[in-house]
Amino acid sequence: PPLIDHDHRVGTGQGRKNILTGFRGGGRKCIVYKAGIADGSGFEERMAEDGCEVHAFDCTVDLSAPSVTGKNNIFHPWCLGFRNKTSFRGNTYAAGRPAENLVFKTLSETLAELGHENVDLLKFDFEGFEWGLFEQDFYGSAVRPVQLSFELHTQKSNPRYVPRVLVRGRGFAAVNTLFSKLYGFGYRVVSKELNDADPACAEFVLFNVGKLSSLPSTGR
């Protein structure tokens, strides 16, 4: 069944998500990875309260930050994906942090380090770094989460938050290629909404239909 927590027409999916919840159950605790915390972790708290094991990742957030202290999720101070010598000059999230101190690990490395074979929900919002995660890690990996929830940043995204080098050339053709690849991996879009603050960004939720046979029956 779907978890509908807001009206997708008003673009409030920045921190909230309309997801499918059928992957939970069957006597196995669901595993959720969330990359990109910034100043809010309400969604992650909700998933933890629903019984999921939630792991949060962000190399720009301190261990003492209100968004991660005293929470029900397990916080890891690194970012998912590849840095690729990206400059963070003028970036709001990395302000005051030496670039060399920002730690990045791939999804595959993170799964191995935490002892997980796969995750049920991979949720990420990290300002353009999603392109590197997809192209340099996800495409060639055997890891296929049941559900993906992410914000996609394109070439006209606000440079105060999204480094220009990460979205240069990321227009219609690049977006089409990305979703064609994901379709080939079994993913189907179940939710889409434009960012109300930046129309060059959009929130997506995708479900892997190839995983349907392995999910517990709802009895319906």
Short mmCIF file of C-alpha atoms in Angstrom, two decimals:
data_model
loop_
_atom_site.label_atom_id
_atom_site.label_comp_id
_atom_site.label_asym_id
_atom_site.label_seq_id
_atom_site.Cartn_x
_atom_site.Cartn_y
_atom_site.Cartn_z
CA PRO A 1 0.00 0.00 0.00
CA PRO A 2 1.18 3.57 -0.59
CA LEU A 3 2.25 5.97 2.12
CA ILE A 4 0.74 9.27 0.96
CA ASP A 5 1.86 11.99 3.34
CA HIS A 6 1.34 15.08 1.17
CA ASP A 7 -0.26 16.37 -2.01
CA HIS A 8 2.25 15.88 -4.82
CA ARG A 9 0.74 18.80 -6.78
CA VAL A 10 2.13 21.41 -4.37
CA GLY A 11 5.78 20.36 -4.57
CA THR A 12 6.38 19.68 -0.88
CA GLY A 13 8.31 16.44 -1.41
CA GLN A 14 11.65 18.02 -0.53
CA GLY A 15 11.77 16.35 2.88
CA ARG A 16 8.64 14.24 2.65
CA LYS A 17 7.97 11.37 0.30
CA ASN A 18 5.01 9.48 -1.11
CA ILE A 19 6.37 5.94 -1.24
CA LEU A 20 5.11 2.39 -1.53
CA THR A 21 5.23 0.46 1.74
CA GLY A 22 4.55 -3.08 0.49
CA PHE A 23 8.21 -4.05 0.87
CA ARG A 24 7.83 -4.20 4.65
CA GLY A 25 6.81 -7.35 6.48
CA GLY A 26 7.49 -11.07 6.12
CA GLY A 27 9.37 -11.23 9.41
CA ARG A 28 12.35 -9.26 8.05
CA LYS A 29 13.23 -5.76 9.18
CA CYS A 30 13.40 -3.38 6.24
CA ILE A 31 16.66 -1.54 5.57
CA VAL A 32 16.55 2.13 4.58
CA TYR A 33 19.53 4.21 3.42
CA LYS A 34 19.15 7.99 3.29
CA ALA A 35 21.96 10.07 1.78
CA GLY A 36 21.84 13.82 2.35
CA ILE A 37 20.46 14.99 5.70
CA ALA A 38 21.13 18.75 5.90
CA ASP A 39 18.88 20.15 8.64
CA GLY A 40 16.00 17.67 8.58
CA SER A 41 15.43 13.97 9.27
CA GLY A 42 11.66 13.76 9.77
CA PHE A 43 11.14 11.17 7.04
CA GLU A 44 13.89 8.97 8.44
CA GLU A 45 12.34 9.15 11.91
CA ARG A 46 9.01 8.10 10.51
CA MET A 47 10.52 5.08 8.77
CA ALA A 48 12.34 4.11 11.98
CA GLU A 49 9.10 4.38 13.95
CA ASP A 50 7.52 2.04 11.41
CA GLY A 51 10.13 -0.59 12.30
CA CYS A 52 12.80 -0.07 9.66
CA GLU A 53 16.53 -0.01 10.31
CA VAL A 54 17.50 3.42 8.99
CA HIS A 55 21.03 4.52 8.09
CA ALA A 56 21.68 8.19 7.31
CA PHE A 57 24.73 9.58 5.46
CA ASP A 58 26.06 13.11 5.10
CA CYS A 59 29.65 14.37 5.06
CA THR A 60 28.56 18.00 5.56
CA VAL A 61 26.74 17.41 8.86
CA ASP A 62 28.43 17.31 12.27
CA LEU A 63 27.82 14.45 14.68
CA SER A 64 26.45 17.02 17.12
CA ALA A 65 23.94 18.53 14.66
CA PRO A 66 20.30 18.63 15.83
CA SER A 67 19.26 16.76 12.68
CA VAL A 68 21.19 13.65 13.75
CA THR A 69 21.56 13.70 17.55
CA GLY A 70 19.00 11.81 19.62
CA LYS A 71 17.38 10.32 16.53
CA ASN A 72 16.26 6.76 15.86
CA ASN A 73 18.42 6.40 12.76
CA ILE A 74 22.08 5.42 12.61
CA PHE A 75 24.17 8.32 11.30
CA HIS A 76 27.38 7.90 9.28
CA PRO A 77 29.50 11.03 8.56
CA TRP A 78 30.29 10.29 4.92
CA CYS A 79 28.59 11.06 1.61
CA LEU A 80 27.53 8.40 -0.89
CA GLY A 81 28.99 8.56 -4.37
CA PHE A 82 32.10 10.11 -5.89
CA ARG A 83 33.58 13.51 -5.23
CA ASN A 84 35.66 13.57 -8.44
CA LYS A 85 37.63 16.71 -7.43
CA THR A 86 34.43 18.75 -7.37
CA SER A 87 34.90 22.30 -6.10
CA PHE A 88 32.66 23.31 -3.18
CA ARG A 89 33.53 27.01 -3.37
CA GLY A 90 30.43 29.04 -2.59
CA ASN A 91 28.40 25.97 -1.73
CA THR A 92 25.89 26.55 1.08
CA TYR A 93 26.05 23.06 2.57
CA ALA A 94 29.84 22.78 2.63
CA ALA A 95 30.45 26.33 3.90
CA GLY A 96 33.29 26.48 6.43
CA ARG A 97 34.40 22.90 5.79
CA PRO A 98 37.76 22.09 4.18
CA ALA A 99 37.01 20.15 1.01
CA GLU A 100 39.69 17.59 1.84
CA ASN A 101 37.76 16.65 5.00
CA LEU A 102 34.65 15.63 3.08
CA VAL A 103 34.61 11.84 2.93
CA PHE A 104 32.89 10.01 0.06
CA LYS A 105 32.20 6.28 -0.19
CA THR A 106 30.42 4.38 -2.93
CA LEU A 107 27.18 2.56 -2.35
CA SER A 108 28.97 -0.74 -2.84
CA GLU A 109 31.65 0.17 -0.29
CA THR A 110 28.99 1.29 2.18
CA LEU A 111 26.98 -1.91 1.86
CA ALA A 112 30.11 -3.99 2.45
CA GLU A 113 31.18 -1.91 5.44
CA LEU A 114 27.77 -2.15 7.09
CA GLY A 115 27.27 -5.82 6.25
CA HIS A 116 24.20 -5.41 4.04
CA GLU A 117 23.57 -7.28 0.79
CA ASN A 118 20.87 -4.88 -0.37
CA VAL A 119 18.49 -2.19 0.86
CA ASP A 120 14.72 -1.88 0.61
CA LEU A 121 14.63 1.89 0.17
CA LEU A 122 17.51 4.02 -1.09
CA LYS A 123 16.65 7.68 -0.65
CA PHE A 124 19.06 10.44 -1.64
CA ASP A 125 19.21 14.15 -2.18
CA PHE A 126 22.76 15.36 -2.58
CA GLU A 127 22.76 18.26 -4.95
CA GLY A 128 23.93 16.83 -8.27
CA PHE A 129 26.12 14.02 -6.96
CA GLU A 130 23.34 11.58 -7.91
CA TRP A 131 24.64 11.58 -11.50
CA GLY A 132 28.00 10.15 -10.41
CA LEU A 133 26.30 7.64 -8.11
CA PHE A 134 24.20 6.34 -10.98
CA GLU A 135 26.82 6.34 -13.71
CA GLN A 136 29.93 5.32 -11.76
CA ASP A 137 28.44 2.98 -9.18
CA PHE A 138 24.81 1.98 -9.60
CA TYR A 139 24.83 1.02 -13.30
CA GLY A 140 27.60 -1.53 -12.85
CA SER A 141 26.50 -2.83 -9.47
CA ALA A 142 24.43 -5.89 -8.62
CA VAL A 143 22.68 -3.85 -5.93
CA ARG A 144 19.05 -3.17 -6.85
CA PRO A 145 17.03 -1.64 -4.00
CA VAL A 146 13.33 -2.40 -3.99
CA GLN A 147 12.60 1.32 -4.12
CA LEU A 148 14.49 4.49 -5.08
CA SER A 149 13.54 7.95 -3.86
CA PHE A 150 15.70 10.83 -5.05
CA GLU A 151 15.86 14.42 -6.19
CA LEU A 152 17.27 14.87 -9.67
CA HIS A 153 19.19 18.09 -10.34
CA THR A 154 19.56 19.29 -13.93
CA GLN A 155 21.73 21.83 -15.72
CA LYS A 156 19.89 24.98 -14.58
CA SER A 157 19.87 24.09 -10.86
CA ASN A 158 20.71 26.85 -8.39
CA PRO A 159 24.56 26.98 -8.13
CA ARG A 160 24.37 28.06 -4.47
CA TYR A 161 23.39 24.48 -3.67
CA VAL A 162 24.41 22.45 -6.71
CA PRO A 163 28.00 22.64 -8.02
CA ARG A 164 27.81 23.61 -11.70
CA VAL A 165 30.31 20.99 -12.80
CA LEU A 166 28.01 18.21 -11.58
CA VAL A 167 25.04 19.23 -13.74
CA ARG A 168 26.76 20.66 -16.81
CA GLY A 169 25.12 19.10 -19.86
CA ARG A 170 22.47 17.39 -17.73
CA GLY A 171 19.51 18.35 -19.85
CA PHE A 172 16.69 16.45 -21.56
CA ALA A 173 18.93 13.90 -23.27
CA ALA A 174 20.79 13.02 -20.06
CA VAL A 175 17.54 12.68 -18.10
CA ASN A 176 16.07 10.47 -20.82
CA THR A 177 19.15 8.24 -20.80
CA LEU A 178 19.02 7.93 -17.01
CA PHE A 179 15.39 6.84 -16.88
CA SER A 180 15.84 4.50 -19.85
CA LYS A 181 18.63 2.79 -17.92
CA LEU A 182 16.54 2.56 -14.76
CA TYR A 183 13.62 1.17 -16.77
CA GLY A 184 15.93 -1.55 -18.08
CA PHE A 185 16.83 -2.42 -14.48
CA GLY A 186 13.15 -2.92 -13.69
CA TYR A 187 12.29 0.46 -12.16
CA ARG A 188 9.01 2.25 -12.79
CA VAL A 189 8.18 5.82 -11.73
CA VAL A 190 5.38 5.90 -9.17
CA SER A 191 5.72 9.54 -8.09
CA LYS A 192 7.13 12.75 -9.59
CA GLU A 193 6.96 16.33 -8.35
CA LEU A 194 8.86 19.48 -9.20
CA ASN A 195 10.82 21.24 -6.47
CA ASP A 196 8.73 24.28 -5.52
CA ALA A 197 11.87 26.36 -4.94
CA ASP A 198 13.83 25.29 -8.04
CA PRO A 199 11.98 24.00 -11.14
CA ALA A 200 15.26 22.58 -12.51
CA CYS A 201 14.99 19.90 -9.82
CA ALA A 202 12.40 17.20 -9.37
CA GLU A 203 11.62 14.52 -6.79
CA PHE A 204 11.08 10.96 -8.01
CA VAL A 205 10.04 7.68 -6.44
CA LEU A 206 10.69 4.48 -8.42
CA PHE A 207 9.69 0.91 -7.62
CA ASN A 208 11.51 -2.16 -8.92
CA VAL A 209 8.82 -4.41 -10.39
CA GLY A 210 11.31 -7.26 -10.60
CA LYS A 211 11.17 -7.47 -6.81
CA LEU A 212 7.40 -8.04 -6.65
CA SER A 213 7.65 -11.84 -6.55
CA SER A 214 9.90 -11.70 -3.48
CA LEU A 215 7.64 -9.42 -1.43
CA PRO A 216 5.32 -10.79 1.27
CA SER A 217 1.70 -11.19 0.26
CA THR A 218 -0.77 -8.67 1.65
CA GLY A 219 -3.59 -11.17 1.42
CA ARG A 220 -5.52 -9.03 -1.06
#
